[in-house]
Amino acid sequence: MTITITAFERSPDGGKGLARDTRVRWALEEAGQAYEVRLVSFKALKEPPHLAVHPFGQIPTYEEGDIALFETGAIVFHIAERHAGLLPDEAGARTRAIMWMFAALSTMEPPILELMTARILEGDKPWTAERMPLVQDRIRTRMGQLSRRLGDADWLDGAFSAGDLMMVSVLLRLRASGLLDEYPNLAAYVARGEARPAYKRAFAAQLAVNTGKSPLEK
Ligand SMILES: N[C@@H](CCC(=O)N[C@@H](CS)C(=O)NCC(=O)O)C(=O)O
């Protein structure tokens, strides 16, 4: 059955891989699943055909036969459950990998998104200068805790899993702020994720959309 995901026709990041279709592409690449991409304009995101799949008018979505999903957590979980490579077989380790997916999305991502909002959407507000240190410190609290838990391990819980895929995807958004580099073990963890062949293929594919280059071109 053909898998079709949606992505921005033109990503606001110009192809840095920060739009959330990248994490879905990455999961599909890890799972060895071919997929097609339907590109959607900002206008079309808010129109009835797209809203019928994604009630919040966002990307990415995932369609496969009669399954239509939105929310990257649900999409990556769906892929991970059905194909080898993203969730361990042993029940305890599997549950912990899923726990890390939730931790990435519900504990780490919100303060990181707050920084994006403060910078990009509200950067011109008079209270931004006062607010910024508070926002950054909330991120540092979580980064410090995560850094202590990861220690010198390669991945969060044994072998690479969907939990790492989600955590690396979330932490990547911090690189431009300099906050990721304040935690060398987390910066190295993110670099390990980016070095995976499946991530590289996913990144190249989204970059091709935004630069017009074939993913195979250098
Ligand atoms: N929680 C959602 C967030 C989806 C999301 O924020 N998508 C962004 C792109 S990365 C989007 O479509 N933004 C356009 C908009 O909200 O109008 C998920 O993980 O899938």
PDB file of C-alpha atoms and ligand atoms in Angstrom:
ATOM      1  CA  MET A   1       0.000   0.000   0.000  1.00  0.00           C
ATOM      2  CA  THR A   2       1.394   3.409  -0.919  1.00  0.00           C
ATOM      3  CA  ILE A   3       2.375   5.674   1.947  1.00  0.00           C
ATOM      4  CA  THR A   4       1.834   9.374   1.264  1.00  0.00           C
ATOM      5  CA  ILE A   5       2.975  12.096   3.615  1.00  0.00           C
ATOM      6  CA  THR A   6       2.549  15.852   3.334  1.00  0.00           C
ATOM      7  CA  ALA A   7       5.260  18.482   3.551  1.00  0.00           C
ATOM      8  CA  PHE A   8       5.525  22.228   2.970  1.00  0.00           C
ATOM      9  CA  GLU A   9       5.670  23.245  -0.674  1.00  0.00           C
ATOM     10  CA  ARG A  10       8.291  25.747   0.554  1.00  0.00           C
ATOM     11  CA  SER A  11       9.546  25.267   4.102  1.00  0.00           C
ATOM     12  CA  PRO A  12      10.084  28.480   6.105  1.00  0.00           C
ATOM     13  CA  ASP A  13      13.505  27.116   7.129  1.00  0.00           C
ATOM     14  CA  GLY A  14      14.592  26.847   3.485  1.00  0.00           C
ATOM     15  CA  GLY A  15      15.495  23.161   3.872  1.00  0.00           C
ATOM     16  CA  LYS A  16      17.353  23.034   7.214  1.00  0.00           C
ATOM     17  CA  GLY A  17      15.298  19.945   8.041  1.00  0.00           C
ATOM     18  CA  LEU A  18      13.459  21.542  10.952  1.00  0.00           C
ATOM     19  CA  ALA A  19       9.949  21.147   9.519  1.00  0.00           C
ATOM     20  CA  ARG A  20       8.320  18.104  11.032  1.00  0.00           C
ATOM     21  CA  ASP A  21       8.025  16.086   7.851  1.00  0.00           C
ATOM     22  CA  THR A  22      11.761  15.336   8.348  1.00  0.00           C
ATOM     23  CA  ARG A  23      11.129  13.165  11.429  1.00  0.00           C
ATOM     24  CA  VAL A  24       8.474  11.181   9.557  1.00  0.00           C
ATOM     25  CA  ARG A  25      10.760  10.785   6.538  1.00  0.00           C
ATOM     26  CA  TRP A  26      13.514   9.653   8.933  1.00  0.00           C
ATOM     27  CA  ALA A  27      11.265   7.032  10.549  1.00  0.00           C
ATOM     28  CA  LEU A  28      10.234   5.728   7.132  1.00  0.00           C
ATOM     29  CA  GLU A  29      13.868   5.549   6.052  1.00  0.00           C
ATOM     30  CA  GLU A  30      14.872   3.682   9.229  1.00  0.00           C
ATOM     31  CA  ALA A  31      12.004   1.262   8.566  1.00  0.00           C
ATOM     32  CA  GLY A  32      12.983   0.850   4.898  1.00  0.00           C
ATOM     33  CA  GLN A  33       9.581   1.997   3.659  1.00  0.00           C
ATOM     34  CA  ALA A  34       9.125   3.830   0.370  1.00  0.00           C
ATOM     35  CA  TYR A  35       6.835   6.849   0.479  1.00  0.00           C
ATOM     36  CA  GLU A  36       5.411   9.599  -1.648  1.00  0.00           C
ATOM     37  CA  VAL A  37       5.140  13.243  -0.681  1.00  0.00           C
ATOM     38  CA  ARG A  38       2.281  15.621  -1.395  1.00  0.00           C
ATOM     39  CA  LEU A  39       3.515  19.196  -1.149  1.00  0.00           C
ATOM     40  CA  VAL A  40       1.070  21.662   0.362  1.00  0.00           C
ATOM     41  CA  SER A  41       1.080  25.470   0.206  1.00  0.00           C
ATOM     42  CA  PHE A  42       0.325  27.564   3.299  1.00  0.00           C
ATOM     43  CA  LYS A  43      -3.011  28.483   1.724  1.00  0.00           C
ATOM     44  CA  ALA A  44      -3.953  24.853   1.010  1.00  0.00           C
ATOM     45  CA  LEU A  45      -3.108  23.860   4.606  1.00  0.00           C
ATOM     46  CA  LYS A  46      -6.179  25.767   5.784  1.00  0.00           C
ATOM     47  CA  GLU A  47      -8.547  24.552   3.058  1.00  0.00           C
ATOM     48  CA  PRO A  48     -11.125  21.750   3.379  1.00  0.00           C
ATOM     49  CA  PRO A  49      -9.286  18.898   1.582  1.00  0.00           C
ATOM     50  CA  HIS A  50      -6.258  19.201   3.896  1.00  0.00           C
ATOM     51  CA  LEU A  51      -8.365  19.996   6.974  1.00  0.00           C
ATOM     52  CA  ALA A  52     -10.253  16.752   6.400  1.00  0.00           C
ATOM     53  CA  VAL A  53      -7.012  14.933   7.238  1.00  0.00           C
ATOM     54  CA  HIS A  54      -5.421  17.435   9.626  1.00  0.00           C
ATOM     55  CA  PRO A  55      -7.971  19.374  11.700  1.00  0.00           C
ATOM     56  CA  PHE A  56      -5.317  21.897  12.776  1.00  0.00           C
ATOM     57  CA  GLY A  57      -4.225  22.688   9.224  1.00  0.00           C
ATOM     58  CA  GLN A  58      -0.598  21.633   9.589  1.00  0.00           C
ATOM     59  CA  ILE A  59       1.980  19.277   8.129  1.00  0.00           C
ATOM     60  CA  PRO A  60       2.868  16.461   8.246  1.00  0.00           C
ATOM     61  CA  THR A  61       0.087  13.980   7.609  1.00  0.00           C
ATOM     62  CA  TYR A  62       0.377  10.290   6.800  1.00  0.00           C
ATOM     63  CA  GLU A  63      -1.964   8.331   4.559  1.00  0.00           C
ATOM     64  CA  GLU A  64      -1.805   4.630   3.821  1.00  0.00           C
ATOM     65  CA  GLY A  65      -4.886   2.894   2.428  1.00  0.00           C
ATOM     66  CA  ASP A  66      -7.761   3.830   4.723  1.00  0.00           C
ATOM     67  CA  ILE A  67      -5.461   5.143   7.476  1.00  0.00           C
ATOM     68  CA  ALA A  68      -5.084   8.918   7.721  1.00  0.00           C
ATOM     69  CA  LEU A  69      -2.979  10.284  10.579  1.00  0.00           C
ATOM     70  CA  PHE A  70      -1.705  13.612  11.848  1.00  0.00           C
ATOM     71  CA  GLU A  71       0.679  14.404  14.780  1.00  0.00           C
ATOM     72  CA  THR A  72       4.247  13.244  14.363  1.00  0.00           C
ATOM     73  CA  GLY A  73       4.150  11.280  17.623  1.00  0.00           C
ATOM     74  CA  ALA A  74       1.244   9.177  16.362  1.00  0.00           C
ATOM     75  CA  ILE A  75       2.749   8.845  12.893  1.00  0.00           C
ATOM     76  CA  VAL A  76       6.209   7.764  14.047  1.00  0.00           C
ATOM     77  CA  PHE A  77       4.652   5.371  16.578  1.00  0.00           C
ATOM     78  CA  HIS A  78       2.483   3.857  13.837  1.00  0.00           C
ATOM     79  CA  ILE A  79       5.547   3.318  11.624  1.00  0.00           C
ATOM     80  CA  ALA A  80       7.628   1.981  14.518  1.00  0.00           C
ATOM     81  CA  GLU A  81       4.977  -0.495  15.598  1.00  0.00           C
ATOM     82  CA  ARG A  82       4.580  -1.981  12.142  1.00  0.00           C
ATOM     83  CA  HIS A  83       8.161  -2.279  10.969  1.00  0.00           C
ATOM     84  CA  ALA A  84      11.415  -3.492  12.461  1.00  0.00           C
ATOM     85  CA  GLY A  85      14.168  -1.082  13.423  1.00  0.00           C
ATOM     86  CA  LEU A  86      12.555   1.525  15.633  1.00  0.00           C
ATOM     87  CA  LEU A  87      11.229  -0.314  18.699  1.00  0.00           C
ATOM     88  CA  PRO A  88      12.969  -3.113  20.599  1.00  0.00           C
ATOM     89  CA  ASP A  89      11.267  -6.523  20.789  1.00  0.00           C
ATOM     90  CA  GLU A  90      11.666  -6.931  24.552  1.00  0.00           C
ATOM     91  CA  ALA A  91       8.511  -5.601  26.236  1.00  0.00           C
ATOM     92  CA  GLY A  92      10.187  -3.425  28.888  1.00  0.00           C
ATOM     93  CA  ALA A  93      12.642  -1.820  26.481  1.00  0.00           C
ATOM     94  CA  ARG A  94       9.832  -1.244  23.991  1.00  0.00           C
ATOM     95  CA  THR A  95       7.723   0.569  26.559  1.00  0.00           C
ATOM     96  CA  ARG A  96      10.683   2.693  27.613  1.00  0.00           C
ATOM     97  CA  ALA A  97      11.381   3.661  23.983  1.00  0.00           C
ATOM     98  CA  ILE A  98       7.755   4.828  23.716  1.00  0.00           C
ATOM     99  CA  MET A  99       8.173   6.700  27.006  1.00  0.00           C
ATOM    100  CA  TRP A 100      11.117   8.599  25.492  1.00  0.00           C
ATOM    101  CA  MET A 101       9.001   9.543  22.488  1.00  0.00           C
ATOM    102  CA  PHE A 102       6.496  11.101  24.866  1.00  0.00           C
ATOM    103  CA  ALA A 103       9.277  12.770  26.856  1.00  0.00           C
ATOM    104  CA  ALA A 104      10.636  14.338  23.671  1.00  0.00           C
ATOM    105  CA  LEU A 105       7.244  15.674  22.627  1.00  0.00           C
ATOM    106  CA  SER A 106       5.666  16.629  25.922  1.00  0.00           C
ATOM    107  CA  THR A 107       8.614  17.570  28.155  1.00  0.00           C
ATOM    108  CA  MET A 108      11.433  18.744  25.878  1.00  0.00           C
ATOM    109  CA  GLU A 109       9.630  20.201  22.866  1.00  0.00           C
ATOM    110  CA  PRO A 110       7.298  22.738  24.604  1.00  0.00           C
ATOM    111  CA  PRO A 111      10.019  24.976  26.105  1.00  0.00           C
ATOM    112  CA  ILE A 112      11.985  24.752  22.846  1.00  0.00           C
ATOM    113  CA  LEU A 113       8.916  25.850  20.887  1.00  0.00           C
ATOM    114  CA  GLU A 114       8.431  28.701  23.354  1.00  0.00           C
ATOM    115  CA  LEU A 115      11.880  29.964  22.342  1.00  0.00           C
ATOM    116  CA  MET A 116      10.909  29.811  18.655  1.00  0.00           C
ATOM    117  CA  THR A 117       7.730  31.769  19.408  1.00  0.00           C
ATOM    118  CA  ALA A 118       9.601  34.338  21.507  1.00  0.00           C
ATOM    119  CA  ARG A 119      12.235  34.846  18.802  1.00  0.00           C
ATOM    120  CA  ILE A 120      10.328  34.578  15.553  1.00  0.00           C
ATOM    121  CA  LEU A 121       6.722  35.533  16.258  1.00  0.00           C
ATOM    122  CA  GLU A 122       7.110  37.883  19.223  1.00  0.00           C
ATOM    123  CA  GLY A 123      10.699  39.093  18.827  1.00  0.00           C
ATOM    124  CA  ASP A 124       9.555  42.681  18.228  1.00  0.00           C
ATOM    125  CA  LYS A 125       7.492  42.958  21.433  1.00  0.00           C
ATOM    126  CA  PRO A 126       8.746  45.361  24.096  1.00  0.00           C
ATOM    127  CA  TRP A 127       8.842  42.596  26.734  1.00  0.00           C
ATOM    128  CA  THR A 128      10.967  40.206  24.680  1.00  0.00           C
ATOM    129  CA  ALA A 129      14.294  41.257  26.230  1.00  0.00           C
ATOM    130  CA  GLU A 130      12.952  40.556  29.724  1.00  0.00           C
ATOM    131  CA  ARG A 131      11.242  37.341  28.734  1.00  0.00           C
ATOM    132  CA  MET A 132      14.098  35.732  26.801  1.00  0.00           C
ATOM    133  CA  PRO A 133      16.315  34.760  29.787  1.00  0.00           C
ATOM    134  CA  LEU A 134      13.321  33.093  31.447  1.00  0.00           C
ATOM    135  CA  VAL A 135      12.557  31.100  28.325  1.00  0.00           C
ATOM    136  CA  GLN A 136      16.200  30.093  27.906  1.00  0.00           C
ATOM    137  CA  ASP A 137      16.515  29.030  31.535  1.00  0.00           C
ATOM    138  CA  ARG A 138      13.453  26.802  31.251  1.00  0.00           C
ATOM    139  CA  ILE A 139      15.195  25.067  28.351  1.00  0.00           C
ATOM    140  CA  ARG A 140      18.481  24.835  30.294  1.00  0.00           C
ATOM    141  CA  THR A 141      16.696  23.132  33.181  1.00  0.00           C
ATOM    142  CA  ARG A 142      15.434  20.367  30.891  1.00  0.00           C
ATOM    143  CA  MET A 143      18.673  20.142  28.913  1.00  0.00           C
ATOM    144  CA  GLY A 144      20.680  19.740  32.132  1.00  0.00           C
ATOM    145  CA  GLN A 145      18.372  16.964  33.325  1.00  0.00           C
ATOM    146  CA  LEU A 146      18.469  15.179  29.979  1.00  0.00           C
ATOM    147  CA  SER A 147      22.235  15.588  29.753  1.00  0.00           C
ATOM    148  CA  ARG A 148      22.700  13.981  33.184  1.00  0.00           C
ATOM    149  CA  ARG A 149      20.455  11.074  32.222  1.00  0.00           C
ATOM    150  CA  LEU A 150      22.209  10.444  28.895  1.00  0.00           C
ATOM    151  CA  GLY A 151      25.666  10.652  30.484  1.00  0.00           C
ATOM    152  CA  ASP A 152      28.191   9.099  28.136  1.00  0.00           C
ATOM    153  CA  ALA A 153      25.738   6.658  26.530  1.00  0.00           C
ATOM    154  CA  ASP A 154      25.191   6.713  22.787  1.00  0.00           C
ATOM    155  CA  TRP A 155      21.402   6.514  22.998  1.00  0.00           C
ATOM    156  CA  LEU A 156      18.783   7.062  25.694  1.00  0.00           C
ATOM    157  CA  ASP A 157      18.106   3.418  26.508  1.00  0.00           C
ATOM    158  CA  GLY A 158      20.413   0.889  24.898  1.00  0.00           C
ATOM    159  CA  ALA A 159      20.031   0.630  21.129  1.00  0.00           C
ATOM    160  CA  PHE A 160      18.794   3.480  18.915  1.00  0.00           C
ATOM    161  CA  SER A 161      14.983   3.645  18.945  1.00  0.00           C
ATOM    162  CA  ALA A 162      12.028   5.805  17.951  1.00  0.00           C
ATOM    163  CA  GLY A 163      12.588   7.561  21.298  1.00  0.00           C
ATOM    164  CA  ASP A 164      15.994   8.754  20.085  1.00  0.00           C
ATOM    165  CA  LEU A 165      14.618   9.650  16.672  1.00  0.00           C
ATOM    166  CA  MET A 166      12.072  11.932  18.294  1.00  0.00           C
ATOM    167  CA  MET A 167      14.468  13.369  20.872  1.00  0.00           C
ATOM    168  CA  VAL A 168      17.154  14.171  18.303  1.00  0.00           C
ATOM    169  CA  SER A 169      14.526  15.738  16.020  1.00  0.00           C
ATOM    170  CA  VAL A 170      13.335  17.983  18.849  1.00  0.00           C
ATOM    171  CA  LEU A 171      16.840  18.973  20.030  1.00  0.00           C
ATOM    172  CA  LEU A 172      17.957  19.841  16.493  1.00  0.00           C
ATOM    173  CA  ARG A 173      15.804  22.939  16.688  1.00  0.00           C
ATOM    174  CA  LEU A 174      18.055  24.336  19.401  1.00  0.00           C
ATOM    175  CA  ARG A 175      21.290  24.294  17.455  1.00  0.00           C
ATOM    176  CA  ALA A 176      20.959  27.778  15.965  1.00  0.00           C
ATOM    177  CA  SER A 177      20.398  29.290  19.427  1.00  0.00           C
ATOM    178  CA  GLY A 178      23.726  27.961  20.759  1.00  0.00           C
ATOM    179  CA  LEU A 179      21.906  26.239  23.640  1.00  0.00           C
ATOM    180  CA  LEU A 180      22.577  22.743  22.296  1.00  0.00           C
ATOM    181  CA  ASP A 181      26.338  23.325  22.336  1.00  0.00           C
ATOM    182  CA  GLU A 182      26.195  24.213  26.031  1.00  0.00           C
ATOM    183  CA  TYR A 183      25.693  20.453  26.600  1.00  0.00           C
ATOM    184  CA  PRO A 184      28.506  18.619  24.756  1.00  0.00           C
ATOM    185  CA  ASN A 185      27.067  15.148  25.338  1.00  0.00           C
ATOM    186  CA  LEU A 186      23.685  16.244  23.922  1.00  0.00           C
ATOM    187  CA  ALA A 187      25.366  17.956  20.963  1.00  0.00           C
ATOM    188  CA  ALA A 188      27.266  14.709  20.279  1.00  0.00           C
ATOM    189  CA  TYR A 189      24.018  12.728  20.676  1.00  0.00           C
ATOM    190  CA  VAL A 190      22.300  14.893  18.062  1.00  0.00           C
ATOM    191  CA  ALA A 191      25.316  14.560  15.749  1.00  0.00           C
ATOM    192  CA  ARG A 192      25.102  10.754  16.124  1.00  0.00           C
ATOM    193  CA  GLY A 193      21.481  10.894  15.021  1.00  0.00           C
ATOM    194  CA  GLU A 194      22.315  13.093  12.042  1.00  0.00           C
ATOM    195  CA  ALA A 195      25.105  10.693  11.034  1.00  0.00           C
ATOM    196  CA  ARG A 196      22.689   7.795  10.556  1.00  0.00           C
ATOM    197  CA  PRO A 197      22.269   6.932   6.875  1.00  0.00           C
ATOM    198  CA  ALA A 198      18.472   6.994   7.245  1.00  0.00           C
ATOM    199  CA  TYR A 199      18.576  10.541   8.644  1.00  0.00           C
ATOM    200  CA  LYS A 200      20.869  11.645   5.821  1.00  0.00           C
ATOM    201  CA  ARG A 201      18.446  10.292   3.221  1.00  0.00           C
ATOM    202  CA  ALA A 202      15.509  11.999   4.937  1.00  0.00           C
ATOM    203  CA  PHE A 203      17.406  15.286   5.165  1.00  0.00           C
ATOM    204  CA  ALA A 204      18.482  15.131   1.514  1.00  0.00           C
ATOM    205  CA  ALA A 205      14.925  14.429   0.380  1.00  0.00           C
ATOM    206  CA  GLN A 206      13.454  17.448   2.196  1.00  0.00           C
ATOM    207  CA  LEU A 207      16.351  19.626   1.054  1.00  0.00           C
ATOM    208  CA  ALA A 208      15.666  18.637  -2.542  1.00  0.00           C
ATOM    209  CA  VAL A 209      12.113  19.962  -2.219  1.00  0.00           C
ATOM    210  CA  ASN A 210      13.394  23.295  -0.999  1.00  0.00           C
ATOM    211  CA  THR A 211      16.323  23.736  -3.355  1.00  0.00           C
ATOM    212  CA  GLY A 212      14.984  21.929  -6.421  1.00  0.00           C
ATOM    213  CA  LYS A 213      17.995  19.565  -6.411  1.00  0.00           C
ATOM    214  CA  SER A 214      17.571  15.817  -6.768  1.00  0.00           C
ATOM    215  CA  PRO A 215      18.390  14.034  -3.477  1.00  0.00           C
ATOM    216  CA  LEU A 216      21.154  12.177  -5.310  1.00  0.00           C
ATOM    217  CA  GLU A 217      22.875  15.351  -6.561  1.00  0.00           C
ATOM    218  CA  LYS A 218      25.698  16.753  -4.467  1.00  0.00           C
TER     219      LYS A 218
HETATM  220  N1  LIG B   1       2.276  18.690  17.142  1.00  0.00           N
HETATM  221  C1  LIG B   1       2.299  18.684  15.698  1.00  0.00           C
HETATM  222  C2  LIG B   1       2.863  20.012  15.224  1.00  0.00           C
HETATM  223  C3  LIG B   1       2.746  20.179  13.717  1.00  0.00           C
HETATM  224  C4  LIG B   1       3.291  21.518  13.273  1.00  0.00           C
HETATM  225  O1  LIG B   1       3.465  22.464  14.086  1.00  0.00           O
HETATM  226  N2  LIG B   1       3.555  21.640  11.981  1.00  0.00           N
HETATM  227  C5  LIG B   1       4.083  22.879  11.447  1.00  0.00           C
HETATM  228  C6  LIG B   1       5.280  22.606  10.537  1.00  0.00           C
HETATM  229  S1  LIG B   1       6.624  21.894  11.400  1.00  0.00           S
HETATM  230  C7  LIG B   1       3.022  23.557  10.569  1.00  0.00           C
HETATM  231  O2  LIG B   1       2.370  22.910   9.787  1.00  0.00           O
HETATM  232  N3  LIG B   1       2.902  24.880  10.692  1.00  0.00           N
HETATM  233  C8  LIG B   1       2.008  25.654   9.871  1.00  0.00           C
HETATM  234  C9  LIG B   1       0.819  26.125  10.639  1.00  0.00           C
HETATM  235  O3  LIG B   1       0.669  25.761  11.828  1.00  0.00           O
HETATM  236  O4  LIG B   1       0.050  26.870  10.046  1.00  0.00           O
HETATM  237  C10 LIG B   1       3.124  17.488  15.186  1.00  0.00           C
HETATM  238  O5  LIG B   1       4.052  17.051  15.897  1.00  0.00           O
HETATM  239  O6  LIG B   1       2.828  16.974  14.099  1.00  0.00           O
END
